[in-house]
């Protein structure tokens, strides 16, 4: 069985290869579900690792429905990843009603070619997963990363099995979310060929900071945050 590690740093990527993982998905900021890592990180990892490096293309946290400008950023990121020698792309786009945005996903796939394309866990938001899987298979997506629409893949195992049966070897099903040494065998026994996990451990590096750089108000995936034009203009007026 193939093991893909979701690596959120250079250190994580090195640990994945040293421990025997078969592939990594490189991203940043696991706390918000992962976003596109910096190009400096991508370059360092692809130059160092011998195992395949897939890169997450997600320009921000929140939903998976993007503005035209955000979509252009995603397209540019894919081209940069190809130039840096990445082995695969992990991405995807949803419509506002959380159905698969077939048009935009295909554009990303075409840009990624000849690299394999994984549709990420935005899939776990769709209302009709079996129908969505058929759409992605028709597009030629290589695999879908999914927890079976549960908080952990072992809880979503029944849907994962249904998806595997529906896939009929036309598209891969990559179980991911809460997989660890205690439950990994469940997926092998169920006939899956690969699994995805972060195998994360948490290490404290400082005592309580003098001033926190975190903001709890931003950790809400129902929202997106951005600099407001009116507020900026008011500040300009105030200091003029």
CSV table of N, CA and C in Angstrom, one decimal, residues 25-148:
chain,number,residue,atom,x,y,z
A,25,UNK,N,2.3,15.2,-0.2
A,25,UNK,CA,1.5,16.4,-0.7
A,25,UNK,C,2.0,17.6,0.1
A,26,UNK,N,2.7,18.5,-0.5
A,26,UNK,CA,3.3,19.7,0.1
A,26,UNK,C,2.3,20.8,0.2
A,27,UNK,N,2.1,21.4,1.4
A,27,UNK,CA,1.2,22.5,1.6
A,27,UNK,C,1.8,23.3,2.8
A,28,UNK,N,1.0,24.3,3.1
A,28,UNK,CA,1.3,25.1,4.3
A,28,UNK,C,0.0,25.3,5.1
A,29,UNK,N,0.2,25.5,6.4
A,29,UNK,CA,-1.0,25.9,7.3
A,29,UNK,C,-2.0,24.8,7.4
A,30,UNK,N,-1.7,23.7,8.1
A,30,UNK,CA,-2.6,22.6,8.3
A,30,UNK,C,-3.8,23.1,9.1
A,31,UNK,N,-3.7,24.1,9.9
A,31,UNK,CA,-4.7,24.5,10.8
A,31,UNK,C,-5.9,25.0,10.0
A,32,UNK,N,-5.7,25.5,8.8
A,32,UNK,CA,-6.8,26.0,8.0
A,32,UNK,C,-7.1,25.1,6.8
A,33,UNK,N,-6.7,23.8,6.9
A,33,UNK,CA,-7.0,22.9,5.8
A,33,UNK,C,-5.9,22.9,4.7
A,34,UNK,N,-4.9,23.7,4.9
A,34,UNK,CA,-3.8,23.7,3.9
A,34,UNK,C,-4.0,24.7,2.8
A,35,UNK,N,-2.9,25.4,2.5
A,35,UNK,CA,-2.9,26.4,1.3
A,35,UNK,C,-1.6,26.2,0.6
A,36,UNK,N,-1.5,26.8,-0.6
A,36,UNK,CA,-0.3,26.7,-1.4
A,36,UNK,C,1.0,27.1,-0.7
A,37,UNK,N,2.0,26.3,-0.6
A,37,UNK,CA,3.2,26.6,0.1
A,37,UNK,C,4.0,27.6,-0.8
A,38,UNK,N,5.0,28.2,-0.1
A,38,UNK,CA,5.9,29.2,-0.8
A,38,UNK,C,6.7,28.5,-1.9
A,39,UNK,N,7.1,29.3,-2.9
A,39,UNK,CA,7.9,28.7,-3.9
A,39,UNK,C,9.3,28.4,-3.4
A,40,UNK,N,9.8,29.1,-2.4
A,40,UNK,CA,11.1,28.8,-1.8
A,40,UNK,C,11.0,27.4,-1.2
A,41,UNK,N,9.9,27.1,-0.5
A,41,UNK,CA,9.7,25.8,0.1
A,41,UNK,C,9.6,24.7,-1.0
A,42,UNK,N,8.8,25.0,-2.0
A,42,UNK,CA,8.7,24.0,-3.1
A,42,UNK,C,10.0,23.7,-3.7
A,43,UNK,N,10.8,24.7,-4.0
A,43,UNK,CA,12.1,24.5,-4.7
A,43,UNK,C,13.0,23.7,-3.8
A,44,UNK,N,13.1,24.0,-2.5
A,44,UNK,CA,14.0,23.3,-1.6
A,44,UNK,C,13.6,21.8,-1.5
A,45,UNK,N,12.3,21.6,-1.4
A,45,UNK,CA,11.8,20.2,-1.3
A,45,UNK,C,12.0,19.4,-2.6
A,46,UNK,N,11.7,20.0,-3.7
A,46,UNK,CA,11.8,19.2,-5.0
A,46,UNK,C,13.3,19.0,-5.3
A,47,UNK,N,14.2,19.9,-4.9
A,47,UNK,CA,15.6,19.7,-5.1
A,47,UNK,C,16.2,18.6,-4.2
A,48,UNK,N,15.6,18.4,-3.1
A,48,UNK,CA,16.1,17.5,-2.0
A,48,UNK,C,15.6,16.1,-2.1
A,49,UNK,N,14.2,16.0,-2.2
A,49,UNK,CA,13.6,14.7,-2.0
A,49,UNK,C,13.7,13.9,-3.3
A,50,UNK,N,13.8,12.6,-3.1
A,50,UNK,CA,13.8,11.6,-4.2
A,50,UNK,C,12.4,11.1,-4.5
A,51,UNK,N,11.5,11.1,-3.5
A,51,UNK,CA,10.1,10.6,-3.7
A,51,UNK,C,9.3,11.7,-4.4
A,52,UNK,N,8.2,11.4,-5.0
A,52,UNK,CA,7.4,12.4,-5.7
A,52,UNK,C,6.8,13.4,-4.8
A,53,UNK,N,6.8,14.7,-5.3
A,53,UNK,CA,6.2,15.8,-4.5
A,53,UNK,C,5.0,16.3,-5.3
A,54,UNK,N,3.8,16.1,-4.7
A,54,UNK,CA,2.6,16.8,-5.2
A,54,UNK,C,2.4,18.1,-4.4
A,55,UNK,N,1.9,19.1,-5.0
A,55,UNK,CA,1.8,20.4,-4.4
A,55,UNK,C,0.3,20.8,-4.4
A,56,UNK,N,-0.2,21.3,-3.2
A,56,UNK,CA,-1.5,21.8,-3.1
A,56,UNK,C,-1.6,23.2,-3.7
A,57,UNK,N,-2.6,23.3,-4.5
A,57,UNK,CA,-2.9,24.6,-5.1
A,57,UNK,C,-4.2,25.1,-4.6
A,58,UNK,N,-4.1,26.0,-3.5
A,58,UNK,CA,-5.3,26.5,-2.9
A,58,UNK,C,-4.9,27.9,-2.4
A,59,UNK,N,-5.4,29.0,-3.0
A,59,UNK,CA,-4.8,30.3,-2.7
A,59,UNK,C,-5.2,30.9,-1.4
A,60,UNK,N,-6.2,30.4,-0.7
A,60,UNK,CA,-6.6,30.9,0.6
A,60,UNK,C,-7.5,29.9,1.3
A,61,UNK,N,-7.7,30.2,2.6
A,61,UNK,CA,-8.6,29.3,3.4
A,61,UNK,C,-10.1,29.7,3.1
A,62,UNK,N,-11.0,29.1,3.7
A,62,UNK,CA,-12.4,29.4,3.5
A,62,UNK,C,-13.0,28.4,2.5
A,63,UNK,N,-13.9,28.9,1.6
A,63,UNK,CA,-14.5,28.0,0.7
A,63,UNK,C,-13.7,27.7,-0.5
A,64,UNK,N,-14.2,26.9,-1.4
A,64,UNK,CA,-13.5,26.5,-2.6
A,64,UNK,C,-14.0,27.1,-3.9
A,65,UNK,N,-14.7,28.3,-3.7
A,65,UNK,CA,-15.2,29.0,-4.9
A,65,UNK,C,-14.5,30.3,-5.0
A,66,UNK,N,-13.8,30.5,-6.1
A,66,UNK,CA,-12.8,31.5,-6.3
A,66,UNK,C,-13.2,32.6,-7.3
A,67,UNK,N,-12.7,33.8,-7.0
A,67,UNK,CA,-12.9,34.9,-7.9
A,67,UNK,C,-12.0,34.7,-9.1
A,68,UNK,N,-12.3,35.5,-10.2
A,68,UNK,CA,-11.5,35.4,-11.4
A,68,UNK,C,-10.0,35.7,-11.1
A,69,UNK,N,-9.7,36.7,-10.2
A,69,UNK,CA,-8.3,37.0,-9.9
A,69,UNK,C,-7.7,35.8,-9.1
A,70,UNK,N,-8.4,35.2,-8.2
A,70,UNK,CA,-7.9,34.1,-7.4
A,70,UNK,C,-7.6,32.9,-8.4
A,71,UNK,N,-8.5,32.7,-9.3
A,71,UNK,CA,-8.3,31.6,-10.3
A,71,UNK,C,-7.0,31.8,-11.1
A,72,UNK,N,-6.8,33.1,-11.5
A,72,UNK,CA,-5.6,33.4,-12.3
A,72,UNK,C,-4.3,33.1,-11.4
A,73,UNK,N,-4.4,33.4,-10.1
A,73,UNK,CA,-3.3,33.0,-9.2
A,73,UNK,C,-3.0,31.5,-9.2
A,74,UNK,N,-4.1,30.7,-9.1
A,74,UNK,CA,-4.0,29.3,-9.1
A,74,UNK,C,-3.4,28.8,-10.4
A,75,UNK,N,-3.8,29.3,-11.5
A,75,UNK,CA,-3.2,28.9,-12.8
A,75,UNK,C,-1.7,29.2,-12.8
A,76,UNK,N,-1.3,30.4,-12.4
A,76,UNK,CA,0.1,30.7,-12.3
A,76,UNK,C,0.9,29.8,-11.4
A,77,UNK,N,0.3,29.5,-10.3
A,77,UNK,CA,1.0,28.6,-9.3
A,77,UNK,C,1.2,27.3,-9.9
A,78,UNK,N,0.3,26.7,-10.7
A,78,UNK,CA,0.5,25.4,-11.3
A,78,UNK,C,1.7,25.5,-12.3
A,79,UNK,N,1.7,26.5,-13.1
A,79,UNK,CA,2.8,26.7,-14.0
A,79,UNK,C,4.2,26.8,-13.3
A,80,UNK,N,4.2,27.5,-12.2
A,80,UNK,CA,5.4,27.6,-11.4
A,80,UNK,C,5.8,26.3,-10.8
A,81,UNK,N,4.9,25.5,-10.3
A,81,UNK,CA,5.2,24.2,-9.8
A,81,UNK,C,5.8,23.3,-10.8
A,82,UNK,N,5.2,23.3,-12.0
A,82,UNK,CA,5.8,22.5,-13.1
A,82,UNK,C,7.2,22.9,-13.4
A,83,UNK,N,7.5,24.2,-13.4
A,83,UNK,CA,8.8,24.7,-13.7
A,83,UNK,C,9.8,24.3,-12.6
A,84,UNK,N,9.3,24.1,-11.4
A,84,UNK,CA,10.2,23.7,-10.3
A,84,UNK,C,10.3,22.2,-10.1
A,85,UNK,N,9.7,21.5,-11.0
A,85,UNK,CA,9.9,20.0,-11.1
A,85,UNK,C,9.0,19.2,-10.2
A,86,UNK,N,7.9,19.7,-9.8
A,86,UNK,CA,6.9,19.0,-9.0
A,86,UNK,C,6.4,17.8,-9.8
A,87,UNK,N,5.9,16.8,-9.1
A,87,UNK,CA,5.5,15.5,-9.7
A,87,UNK,C,4.0,15.4,-9.9
A,88,UNK,N,3.2,16.3,-9.2
A,88,UNK,CA,1.8,16.3,-9.3
A,88,UNK,C,1.1,17.5,-8.7
A,89,UNK,N,-0.1,17.7,-9.0
A,89,UNK,CA,-0.9,18.8,-8.6
A,89,UNK,C,-2.1,18.3,-7.8
A,90,UNK,N,-2.4,19.0,-6.7
A,90,UNK,CA,-3.6,18.7,-5.9
A,90,UNK,C,-4.4,20.0,-5.8
A,91,UNK,N,-5.6,20.0,-6.3
A,91,UNK,CA,-6.4,21.2,-6.4
A,91,UNK,C,-7.9,20.8,-6.7
A,92,UNK,N,-8.7,21.9,-7.1
A,92,UNK,CA,-10.1,21.7,-7.4
A,92,UNK,C,-10.9,22.9,-7.1
A,93,UNK,N,-12.0,23.0,-7.8
A,93,UNK,CA,-12.9,24.2,-7.6
A,93,UNK,C,-14.3,23.7,-7.5
A,94,UNK,N,-15.1,24.4,-6.6
A,94,UNK,CA,-16.5,24.2,-6.5
A,94,UNK,C,-17.3,25.4,-6.9
A,95,UNK,N,-18.5,25.1,-7.3
A,95,UNK,CA,-19.5,26.2,-7.6
A,95,UNK,C,-20.0,26.7,-6.2
A,96,UNK,N,-20.7,27.8,-6.2
A,96,UNK,CA,-21.3,28.4,-5.0
A,96,UNK,C,-22.2,27.4,-4.3
A,97,UNK,N,-22.8,26.5,-5.0
A,97,UNK,CA,-23.7,25.5,-4.4
A,97,UNK,C,-23.0,24.2,-4.0
A,98,UNK,N,-21.7,24.3,-4.0
A,98,UNK,CA,-20.8,23.2,-3.6
A,98,UNK,C,-21.0,22.0,-4.5
A,99,UNK,N,-21.3,22.2,-5.8
A,99,UNK,CA,-21.1,21.2,-6.8
A,99,UNK,C,-19.8,21.4,-7.5
A,100,UNK,N,-19.3,20.4,-8.2
A,100,UNK,CA,-18.0,20.5,-8.9
A,100,UNK,C,-18.1,21.5,-10.0
A,101,UNK,N,-17.1,22.5,-9.9
A,101,UNK,CA,-17.0,23.4,-11.0
A,101,UNK,C,-16.2,22.7,-12.1
A,102,UNK,N,-16.9,22.1,-13.0
A,102,UNK,CA,-16.3,21.2,-14.0
A,102,UNK,C,-15.4,22.0,-15.0
A,103,UNK,N,-15.9,23.2,-15.3
A,103,UNK,CA,-15.1,24.0,-16.3
A,103,UNK,C,-13.8,24.5,-15.7
A,104,UNK,N,-13.8,25.0,-14.5
A,104,UNK,CA,-12.5,25.5,-14.0
A,104,UNK,C,-11.6,24.4,-13.5
A,105,UNK,N,-12.2,23.3,-13.0
A,105,UNK,CA,-11.3,22.2,-12.7
A,105,UNK,C,-10.6,21.6,-13.9
A,106,UNK,N,-11.3,21.6,-15.0
A,106,UNK,CA,-10.7,21.1,-16.2
A,106,UNK,C,-9.6,22.0,-16.7
A,107,UNK,N,-9.8,23.3,-16.6
A,107,UNK,CA,-8.7,24.3,-16.9
A,107,UNK,C,-7.5,24.0,-16.1
A,108,UNK,N,-7.6,23.8,-14.8
A,108,UNK,CA,-6.5,23.5,-14.0
A,108,UNK,C,-5.8,22.2,-14.4
A,109,UNK,N,-6.6,21.2,-14.7
A,109,UNK,CA,-6.1,19.9,-15.1
A,109,UNK,C,-5.3,20.0,-16.4
A,110,UNK,N,-5.8,20.8,-17.3
A,110,UNK,CA,-5.1,20.9,-18.6
A,110,UNK,C,-3.8,21.6,-18.4
A,111,UNK,N,-3.8,22.6,-17.5
A,111,UNK,CA,-2.5,23.3,-17.2
A,111,UNK,C,-1.5,22.4,-16.6
A,112,UNK,N,-2.0,21.5,-15.7
A,112,UNK,CA,-1.1,20.6,-15.0
A,112,UNK,C,-0.5,19.5,-15.9
A,113,UNK,N,-1.2,19.2,-16.9
A,113,UNK,CA,-0.7,18.1,-17.8
A,113,UNK,C,0.8,18.3,-18.2
A,114,UNK,N,1.6,17.3,-18.2
A,114,UNK,CA,1.3,15.9,-18.1
A,114,UNK,C,1.3,15.3,-16.6
A,115,UNK,N,1.3,16.2,-15.6
A,115,UNK,CA,1.4,15.8,-14.2
A,115,UNK,C,0.0,15.2,-13.8
A,116,UNK,N,0.0,14.2,-12.9
A,116,UNK,CA,-1.2,13.7,-12.4
A,116,UNK,C,-1.9,14.8,-11.5
A,117,UNK,N,-3.3,14.7,-11.5
A,117,UNK,CA,-4.1,15.7,-10.8
A,117,UNK,C,-5.0,15.0,-9.8
A,118,UNK,N,-4.8,15.4,-8.5
A,118,UNK,CA,-5.7,14.9,-7.4
A,118,UNK,C,-6.7,16.0,-7.1
A,119,UNK,N,-8.0,15.6,-7.1
A,119,UNK,CA,-9.0,16.6,-6.6
A,119,UNK,C,-9.0,16.5,-5.1
A,120,UNK,N,-8.9,17.6,-4.4
A,120,UNK,CA,-8.6,17.6,-2.9
A,120,UNK,C,-10.0,17.5,-2.2
A,121,UNK,N,-9.9,17.7,-0.8
A,121,UNK,CA,-11.0,17.4,0.0
A,121,UNK,C,-12.1,18.4,-0.1
A,122,UNK,N,-12.1,19.3,-1.0
A,122,UNK,CA,-13.3,20.1,-1.4
A,122,UNK,C,-14.4,19.1,-1.7
A,123,UNK,N,-14.0,17.9,-2.2
A,123,UNK,CA,-15.0,16.8,-2.5
A,123,UNK,C,-15.9,16.5,-1.3
A,124,UNK,N,-15.4,16.6,-0.1
A,124,UNK,CA,-16.1,16.3,1.1
A,124,UNK,C,-17.3,17.3,1.4
A,125,UNK,N,-17.3,18.4,0.6
A,125,UNK,CA,-18.4,19.3,0.7
A,125,UNK,C,-19.6,19.1,-0.3
A,126,UNK,N,-19.4,18.3,-1.3
A,126,UNK,CA,-20.4,18.1,-2.3
A,126,UNK,C,-21.6,17.4,-1.7
A,127,UNK,N,-22.8,17.7,-2.3
A,127,UNK,CA,-24.0,17.1,-1.8
A,127,UNK,C,-24.2,15.7,-2.3
A,128,UNK,N,-23.8,15.4,-3.5
A,128,UNK,CA,-24.0,14.1,-4.1
A,128,UNK,C,-22.6,13.6,-4.5
A,129,UNK,N,-22.0,12.9,-3.6
A,129,UNK,CA,-20.6,12.4,-3.8
A,129,UNK,C,-20.5,11.4,-5.0
A,130,UNK,N,-21.4,10.6,-5.2
A,130,UNK,CA,-21.3,9.6,-6.2
A,130,UNK,C,-21.5,10.2,-7.6
A,131,UNK,N,-22.4,11.2,-7.7
A,131,UNK,CA,-22.5,11.9,-8.9
A,131,UNK,C,-21.2,12.8,-9.2
A,132,UNK,N,-20.7,13.4,-8.2
A,132,UNK,CA,-19.5,14.2,-8.3
A,132,UNK,C,-18.3,13.4,-8.7
A,133,UNK,N,-18.2,12.2,-8.2
A,133,UNK,CA,-17.1,11.3,-8.6
A,133,UNK,C,-17.2,10.9,-10.1
A,134,UNK,N,-18.4,10.7,-10.6
A,134,UNK,CA,-18.6,10.4,-12.0
A,134,UNK,C,-18.1,11.6,-12.8
A,135,UNK,N,-18.4,12.8,-12.4
A,135,UNK,CA,-18.0,14.0,-13.1
A,135,UNK,C,-16.5,14.1,-13.2
A,136,UNK,N,-15.9,13.8,-12.1
A,136,UNK,CA,-14.4,13.9,-12.0
A,136,UNK,C,-13.7,12.8,-12.8
A,137,UNK,N,-14.4,11.6,-12.8
A,137,UNK,CA,-13.8,10.5,-13.6
A,137,UNK,C,-13.9,10.9,-15.1
A,138,UNK,N,-15.0,11.5,-15.5
A,138,UNK,CA,-15.2,11.9,-16.9
A,138,UNK,C,-14.2,12.9,-17.3
A,139,UNK,N,-13.8,13.8,-16.4
A,139,UNK,CA,-12.8,14.8,-16.7
A,139,UNK,C,-11.4,14.2,-16.8
A,140,UNK,N,-11.2,13.0,-16.2
A,140,UNK,CA,-9.9,12.4,-16.3
A,140,UNK,C,-9.0,12.7,-15.1
A,141,UNK,N,-9.7,13.1,-14.0
A,141,UNK,CA,-8.9,13.3,-12.7
A,141,UNK,C,-8.3,12.0,-12.3
A,142,UNK,N,-7.1,12.0,-11.8
A,142,UNK,CA,-6.4,10.8,-11.5
A,142,UNK,C,-6.9,10.2,-10.2
A,143,UNK,N,-7.2,11.0,-9.2
A,143,UNK,CA,-7.7,10.5,-7.9
A,143,UNK,C,-8.4,11.6,-7.1
A,144,UNK,N,-9.2,11.1,-6.1
A,144,UNK,CA,-9.9,12.1,-5.3
A,144,UNK,C,-9.5,11.8,-3.8
A,145,UNK,N,-9.0,12.8,-3.2
A,145,UNK,CA,-8.7,12.8,-1.7
A,145,UNK,C,-10.0,13.0,-0.9
A,146,UNK,N,-10.4,12.1,-0.1
A,146,UNK,CA,-11.6,12.3,0.6
A,146,UNK,C,-11.6,11.5,1.9
A,147,UNK,N,-12.3,12.0,2.9
A,147,UNK,CA,-12.5,11.3,4.2
A,147,UNK,C,-13.8,10.5,4.2
A,148,UNK,N,-14.5,10.4,3.1
A,148,UNK,CA,-15.8,9.8,3.0
A,148,UNK,C,-16.8,10.8,3.7
